[in-house]
PDB file of C-alpha atoms and ligand atoms in Angstrom:
ATOM      1  CA  UNK M   1      -4.559 -29.852-120.425  1.00 50.00           C
ATOM      2  CA  UNK M   2      -6.012 -26.360-120.710  1.00 62.00           C
ATOM      3  CA  UNK M   3      -4.275 -23.972-123.048  1.00 74.00           C
ATOM      4  CA  UNK M   4      -1.530 -22.309-120.997  1.00 84.00           C
ATOM      5  CA  UNK M   5      -1.709 -18.597-120.404  1.00 92.00           C
ATOM      6  CA  UNK M   6       0.919 -15.998-119.677  1.00 96.00           C
ATOM      7  CA  UNK M   7       0.242 -14.829-116.145  1.00 97.00           C
ATOM      8  CA  UNK M   8       0.094 -11.119-115.457  1.00 97.00           C
ATOM      9  CA  UNK M   9       1.653  -8.752-112.936  1.00 97.00           C
ATOM     10  CA  UNK M  10      -0.179  -9.127-109.638  1.00 98.00           C
ATOM     11  CA  UNK M  11      -0.148 -12.914-109.786  1.00 98.00           C
ATOM     12  CA  UNK M  12       1.938 -13.941-106.769  1.00 98.00           C
ATOM     13  CA  UNK M  13       3.834 -16.609-108.761  1.00 98.00           C
ATOM     14  CA  UNK M  14       5.712 -13.772-110.516  1.00 98.00           C
ATOM     15  CA  UNK M  15       7.077 -12.790-107.090  1.00 98.00           C
ATOM     16  CA  UNK M  16       8.404 -16.219-106.101  1.00 98.00           C
ATOM     17  CA  UNK M  17      11.954 -17.528-106.302  1.00 98.00           C
ATOM     18  CA  UNK M  18      11.867 -20.243-108.960  1.00 98.00           C
ATOM     19  CA  UNK M  19      13.065 -23.745-108.032  1.00 98.00           C
ATOM     20  CA  UNK M  20      16.186 -25.361-109.507  1.00 97.00           C
ATOM     21  CA  UNK M  21      15.603 -28.136-112.027  1.00 97.00           C
ATOM     22  CA  UNK M  22      17.226 -31.439-111.041  1.00 94.00           C
ATOM     23  CA  UNK M  23      15.181 -33.912-113.088  1.00 92.00           C
ATOM     24  CA  UNK M  24      15.888 -33.408-116.788  1.00 93.00           C
ATOM     25  CA  UNK M  25      14.334 -36.701-117.815  1.00 89.00           C
ATOM     26  CA  UNK M  26      10.718 -36.149-116.876  1.00 87.00           C
ATOM     27  CA  UNK M  27       8.124 -35.698-119.630  1.00 87.00           C
ATOM     28  CA  UNK M  28       6.689 -32.693-117.784  1.00 91.00           C
ATOM     29  CA  UNK M  29      10.011 -30.856-118.003  1.00 94.00           C
ATOM     30  CA  UNK M  30      10.346 -31.380-121.764  1.00 94.00           C
ATOM     31  CA  UNK M  31       6.672 -30.455-122.268  1.00 94.00           C
ATOM     32  CA  UNK M  32       7.166 -27.235-120.314  1.00 95.00           C
ATOM     33  CA  UNK M  33      10.079 -26.231-122.575  1.00 96.00           C
ATOM     34  CA  UNK M  34       8.013 -26.915-125.692  1.00 96.00           C
ATOM     35  CA  UNK M  35       5.116 -24.884-124.296  1.00 96.00           C
ATOM     36  CA  UNK M  36       7.454 -21.998-123.414  1.00 96.00           C
ATOM     37  CA  UNK M  37       8.833 -21.975-126.961  1.00 95.00           C
ATOM     38  CA  UNK M  38       5.358 -21.995-128.485  1.00 95.00           C
ATOM     39  CA  UNK M  39       3.955 -19.311-126.200  1.00 94.00           C
ATOM     40  CA  UNK M  40       6.943 -17.025-126.780  1.00 93.00           C
ATOM     41  CA  UNK M  41       6.594 -17.270-130.560  1.00 92.00           C
ATOM     42  CA  UNK M  42       2.806 -16.865-130.473  1.00 93.00           C
ATOM     43  CA  UNK M  43       3.086 -13.723-128.326  1.00 91.00           C
ATOM     44  CA  UNK M  44       5.884 -12.151-130.448  1.00 90.00           C
ATOM     45  CA  UNK M  45       8.172 -12.324-127.426  1.00 91.00           C
ATOM     46  CA  UNK M  46      11.964 -12.318-127.579  1.00 94.00           C
ATOM     47  CA  UNK M  47      12.346 -14.181-124.322  1.00 96.00           C
ATOM     48  CA  UNK M  48      10.243 -15.943-121.741  1.00 98.00           C
ATOM     49  CA  UNK M  49      10.654 -17.412-118.277  1.00 98.00           C
ATOM     50  CA  UNK M  50       8.845 -20.468-116.897  1.00 98.00           C
ATOM     51  CA  UNK M  51       7.227 -18.520-114.013  1.00 98.00           C
ATOM     52  CA  UNK M  52       5.345 -16.504-116.664  1.00 98.00           C
ATOM     53  CA  UNK M  53       3.392 -19.689-117.419  1.00 97.00           C
ATOM     54  CA  UNK M  54       2.763 -20.166-113.708  1.00 96.00           C
ATOM     55  CA  UNK M  55       5.532 -22.812-113.455  1.00 96.00           C
ATOM     56  CA  UNK M  56       8.047 -21.661-110.888  1.00 97.00           C
ATOM     57  CA  UNK M  57      11.128 -23.418-112.292  1.00 97.00           C
ATOM     58  CA  UNK M  58      14.510 -21.964-113.286  1.00 98.00           C
ATOM     59  CA  UNK M  59      14.013 -22.168-117.039  1.00 98.00           C
ATOM     60  CA  UNK M  60      14.279 -19.274-119.497  1.00 98.00           C
ATOM     61  CA  UNK M  61      14.490 -18.856-123.241  1.00 98.00           C
ATOM     62  CA  UNK M  62      16.296 -15.928-124.781  1.00 97.00           C
ATOM     63  CA  UNK M  63      15.603 -15.337-128.450  1.00 95.00           C
ATOM     64  CA  UNK M  64      16.283 -11.808-129.612  1.00 91.00           C
ATOM     65  CA  UNK M  65      14.854 -11.259-133.106  1.00 91.00           C
ATOM     66  CA  UNK M  66      12.861  -8.551-134.848  1.00 91.00           C
ATOM     67  CA  UNK M  67       9.173  -8.960-134.005  1.00 89.00           C
ATOM     68  CA  UNK M  68       6.073  -6.780-133.976  1.00 87.00           C
ATOM     69  CA  UNK M  69       6.840  -6.051-130.315  1.00 87.00           C
ATOM     70  CA  UNK M  70      10.563  -5.354-130.880  1.00 88.00           C
ATOM     71  CA  UNK M  71      11.067  -4.235-134.497  1.00 89.00           C
ATOM     72  CA  UNK M  72      14.721  -3.268-133.935  1.00 87.00           C
ATOM     73  CA  UNK M  73      15.903  -6.324-131.986  1.00 89.00           C
ATOM     74  CA  UNK M  74      18.953  -8.138-133.396  1.00 91.00           C
ATOM     75  CA  UNK M  75      18.579 -11.745-134.509  1.00 93.00           C
ATOM     76  CA  UNK M  76      20.092 -14.576-132.460  1.00 91.00           C
ATOM     77  CA  UNK M  77      19.602 -18.329-132.263  1.00 90.00           C
ATOM     78  CA  UNK M  78      17.063 -19.065-129.483  1.00 93.00           C
ATOM     79  CA  UNK M  79      18.711 -20.590-126.399  1.00 97.00           C
ATOM     80  CA  UNK M  80      16.963 -22.589-123.675  1.00 97.00           C
ATOM     81  CA  UNK M  81      18.738 -22.028-120.356  1.00 98.00           C
ATOM     82  CA  UNK M  82      18.053 -24.123-117.276  1.00 98.00           C
ATOM     83  CA  UNK M  83      19.372 -23.100-113.831  1.00 98.00           C
ATOM     84  CA  UNK M  84      21.165 -20.046-115.284  1.00 98.00           C
ATOM     85  CA  UNK M  85      23.634 -17.835-113.418  1.00 98.00           C
ATOM     86  CA  UNK M  86      25.752 -14.952-114.633  1.00 98.00           C
ATOM     87  CA  UNK M  87      28.732 -12.790-113.790  1.00 98.00           C
ATOM     88  CA  UNK M  88      29.251  -9.226-114.910  1.00 98.00           C
ATOM     89  CA  UNK M  89      32.087  -8.589-117.397  1.00 98.00           C
ATOM     90  CA  UNK M  90      31.542  -4.835-117.698  1.00 94.00           C
ATOM     91  CA  UNK M  91      30.079  -2.998-114.703  1.00 93.00           C
ATOM     92  CA  UNK M  92      28.805  -0.086-116.800  1.00 93.00           C
ATOM     93  CA  UNK M  93      25.027   0.104-116.879  1.00 96.00           C
ATOM     94  CA  UNK M  94      23.174   1.121-120.027  1.00 97.00           C
ATOM     95  CA  UNK M  95      19.517   2.146-120.229  1.00 97.00           C
ATOM     96  CA  UNK M  96      17.325   0.859-123.031  1.00 96.00           C
ATOM     97  CA  UNK M  97      13.674  -0.013-123.601  1.00 95.00           C
ATOM     98  CA  UNK M  98      12.052  -3.154-122.272  1.00 96.00           C
ATOM     99  CA  UNK M  99       8.586  -4.580-122.140  1.00 96.00           C
ATOM    100  CA  UNK M 100       7.176  -7.773-120.715  1.00 97.00           C
ATOM    101  CA  UNK M 101       4.469 -10.207-121.765  1.00 96.00           C
ATOM    102  CA  UNK M 102       3.342 -10.220-118.119  1.00 97.00           C
ATOM    103  CA  UNK M 103       3.091  -6.402-117.970  1.00 97.00           C
ATOM    104  CA  UNK M 104       1.010  -5.475-121.030  1.00 95.00           C
ATOM    105  CA  UNK M 105       0.659  -1.987-122.428  1.00 96.00           C
ATOM    106  CA  UNK M 106       3.787  -0.341-121.019  1.00 97.00           C
ATOM    107  CA  UNK M 107       7.481  -0.006-121.800  1.00 97.00           C
ATOM    108  CA  UNK M 108      10.273   1.444-119.716  1.00 98.00           C
ATOM    109  CA  UNK M 109      13.930   2.383-119.821  1.00 98.00           C
ATOM    110  CA  UNK M 110      15.849  -0.112-117.695  1.00 98.00           C
ATOM    111  CA  UNK M 111      19.524  -0.008-116.685  1.00 98.00           C
ATOM    112  CA  UNK M 112      21.336  -3.298-117.428  1.00 98.00           C
ATOM    113  CA  UNK M 113      24.905  -4.572-117.702  1.00 98.00           C
ATOM    114  CA  UNK M 114      26.143  -4.592-121.272  1.00 96.00           C
ATOM    115  CA  UNK M 115      28.482  -7.581-121.054  1.00 97.00           C
ATOM    116  CA  UNK M 116      27.938 -10.703-118.982  1.00 98.00           C
ATOM    117  CA  UNK M 117      29.109 -14.314-118.848  1.00 98.00           C
ATOM    118  CA  UNK M 118      26.301 -16.799-118.381  1.00 98.00           C
ATOM    119  CA  UNK M 119      26.490 -20.392-117.290  1.00 98.00           C
ATOM    120  CA  UNK M 120      23.492 -22.658-117.547  1.00 98.00           C
ATOM    121  CA  UNK M 121      22.365 -26.166-118.380  1.00 98.00           C
ATOM    122  CA  UNK M 122      20.717 -27.100-121.649  1.00 97.00           C
ATOM    123  CA  UNK M 123      17.520 -29.144-121.853  1.00 95.00           C
ATOM    124  CA  UNK M 124      19.561 -32.347-121.428  1.00 95.00           C
ATOM    125  CA  UNK M 125      21.310 -31.085-118.280  1.00 96.00           C
ATOM    126  CA  UNK M 126      24.646 -30.399-119.964  1.00 98.00           C
ATOM    127  CA  UNK M 127      26.561 -27.416-118.499  1.00 98.00           C
ATOM    128  CA  UNK M 128      27.376 -24.635-120.949  1.00 98.00           C
ATOM    129  CA  UNK M 129      28.752 -21.099-120.910  1.00 98.00           C
ATOM    130  CA  UNK M 130      28.045 -18.128-123.119  1.00 97.00           C
ATOM    131  CA  UNK M 131      29.127 -14.503-123.259  1.00 97.00           C
ATOM    132  CA  UNK M 132      26.360 -12.063-124.040  1.00 96.00           C
ATOM    133  CA  UNK M 133      26.613  -8.403-124.967  1.00 95.00           C
ATOM    134  CA  UNK M 134      24.227  -5.521-125.599  1.00 94.00           C
ATOM    135  CA  UNK M 135      20.617  -6.424-126.365  1.00 95.00           C
ATOM    136  CA  UNK M 136      20.869 -10.220-125.869  1.00 96.00           C
ATOM    137  CA  UNK M 137      22.572  -9.526-122.497  1.00 97.00           C
ATOM    138  CA  UNK M 138      19.585  -7.309-121.655  1.00 97.00           C
ATOM    139  CA  UNK M 139      17.098 -10.010-122.602  1.00 97.00           C
ATOM    140  CA  UNK M 140      18.967 -12.486-120.400  1.00 98.00           C
ATOM    141  CA  UNK M 141      18.963 -10.161-117.378  1.00 98.00           C
ATOM    142  CA  UNK M 142      15.241  -9.484-117.851  1.00 98.00           C
ATOM    143  CA  UNK M 143      14.398 -13.206-117.943  1.00 98.00           C
ATOM    144  CA  UNK M 144      16.839 -14.014-115.123  1.00 98.00           C
ATOM    145  CA  UNK M 145      15.031 -11.463-112.946  1.00 98.00           C
ATOM    146  CA  UNK M 146      11.794 -13.425-113.444  1.00 98.00           C
ATOM    147  CA  UNK M 147      13.493 -16.381-111.701  1.00 98.00           C
ATOM    148  CA  UNK M 148      14.216 -14.153-108.677  1.00 98.00           C
ATOM    149  CA  UNK M 149      10.650 -12.872-108.383  1.00 98.00           C
ATOM    150  CA  UNK M 150      11.521  -9.536-109.996  1.00 98.00           C
ATOM    151  CA  UNK M 151       9.991  -7.720-112.958  1.00 98.00           C
ATOM    152  CA  UNK M 152      11.662  -5.042-115.055  1.00 98.00           C
ATOM    153  CA  UNK M 153       9.633  -2.234-113.472  1.00 98.00           C
ATOM    154  CA  UNK M 154      11.485  -2.991-110.211  1.00 98.00           C
ATOM    155  CA  UNK M 155      14.708  -1.819-111.941  1.00 98.00           C
ATOM    156  CA  UNK M 156      13.350   1.450-113.354  1.00 98.00           C
ATOM    157  CA  UNK M 157      15.173   4.427-111.828  1.00 97.00           C
ATOM    158  CA  UNK M 158      12.484   7.047-112.380  1.00 97.00           C
ATOM    159  CA  UNK M 159       8.748   6.765-113.042  1.00 97.00           C
ATOM    160  CA  UNK M 160       9.290   9.149-115.950  1.00 97.00           C
ATOM    161  CA  UNK M 161      11.141   6.328-117.696  1.00 97.00           C
ATOM    162  CA  UNK M 162       7.824   4.424-117.992  1.00 98.00           C
ATOM    163  CA  UNK M 163       5.671   5.049-121.079  1.00 98.00           C
ATOM    164  CA  UNK M 164       2.543   3.656-122.696  1.00 97.00           C
ATOM    165  CA  UNK M 165       3.319   1.095-125.380  1.00 95.00           C
ATOM    166  CA  UNK M 166       1.558   3.223-128.017  1.00 95.00           C
ATOM    167  CA  UNK M 167       3.984   6.076-127.263  1.00 95.00           C
ATOM    168  CA  UNK M 168       6.949   3.687-127.330  1.00 94.00           C
ATOM    169  CA  UNK M 169       6.118   2.700-130.915  1.00 92.00           C
ATOM    170  CA  UNK M 170       5.986   6.386-131.898  1.00 93.00           C
ATOM    171  CA  UNK M 171       9.365   6.981-130.241  1.00 91.00           C
ATOM    172  CA  UNK M 172      11.187   4.167-132.016  1.00 88.00           C
ATOM    173  CA  UNK M 173       9.613   5.101-135.355  1.00 87.00           C
ATOM    174  CA  UNK M 174      10.805   8.712-135.072  1.00 82.00           C
TER     175      UNK M 174
HETATM  176 ZN1   ZN W   1       9.241 -10.380-118.682  1.00 72.76          ZN
END
């Protein structure tokens, strides 16, 4: 197998609706999860979605932690979520910075819900629920969007909320 790559904005796979996973027993499914974990860590990501590897399945990982890309991110245990859904617990939207491994070189302020309840299946197919708040809730909504064929730039309210990544690092250091 060739080394997997993170596909970039413009690739039509990022605009597809990802398929639900029904077969949790296949070796390809478990291999895809392992590859997602490895690629996310290698790229200093704090979340990843299967379509970003060109695999249009409803699988995401959320893993907020401080990295070179997100020095101020809070630490959480990484969670693999298969077939995730969510409901909104607090309808207030809050804008904060996001970036994306599939959209290199830019960051933008994106409005997201601050409190959500997620249900999903783990990598064995077991159904689980989790409440997420603040930054981890943001990471979830970003990755969930990838499963709907959306990227974070689609949520930006004003083009002025988009900046070059080099300027973003100056802003958060100030
Ligand atoms: Zn992304």
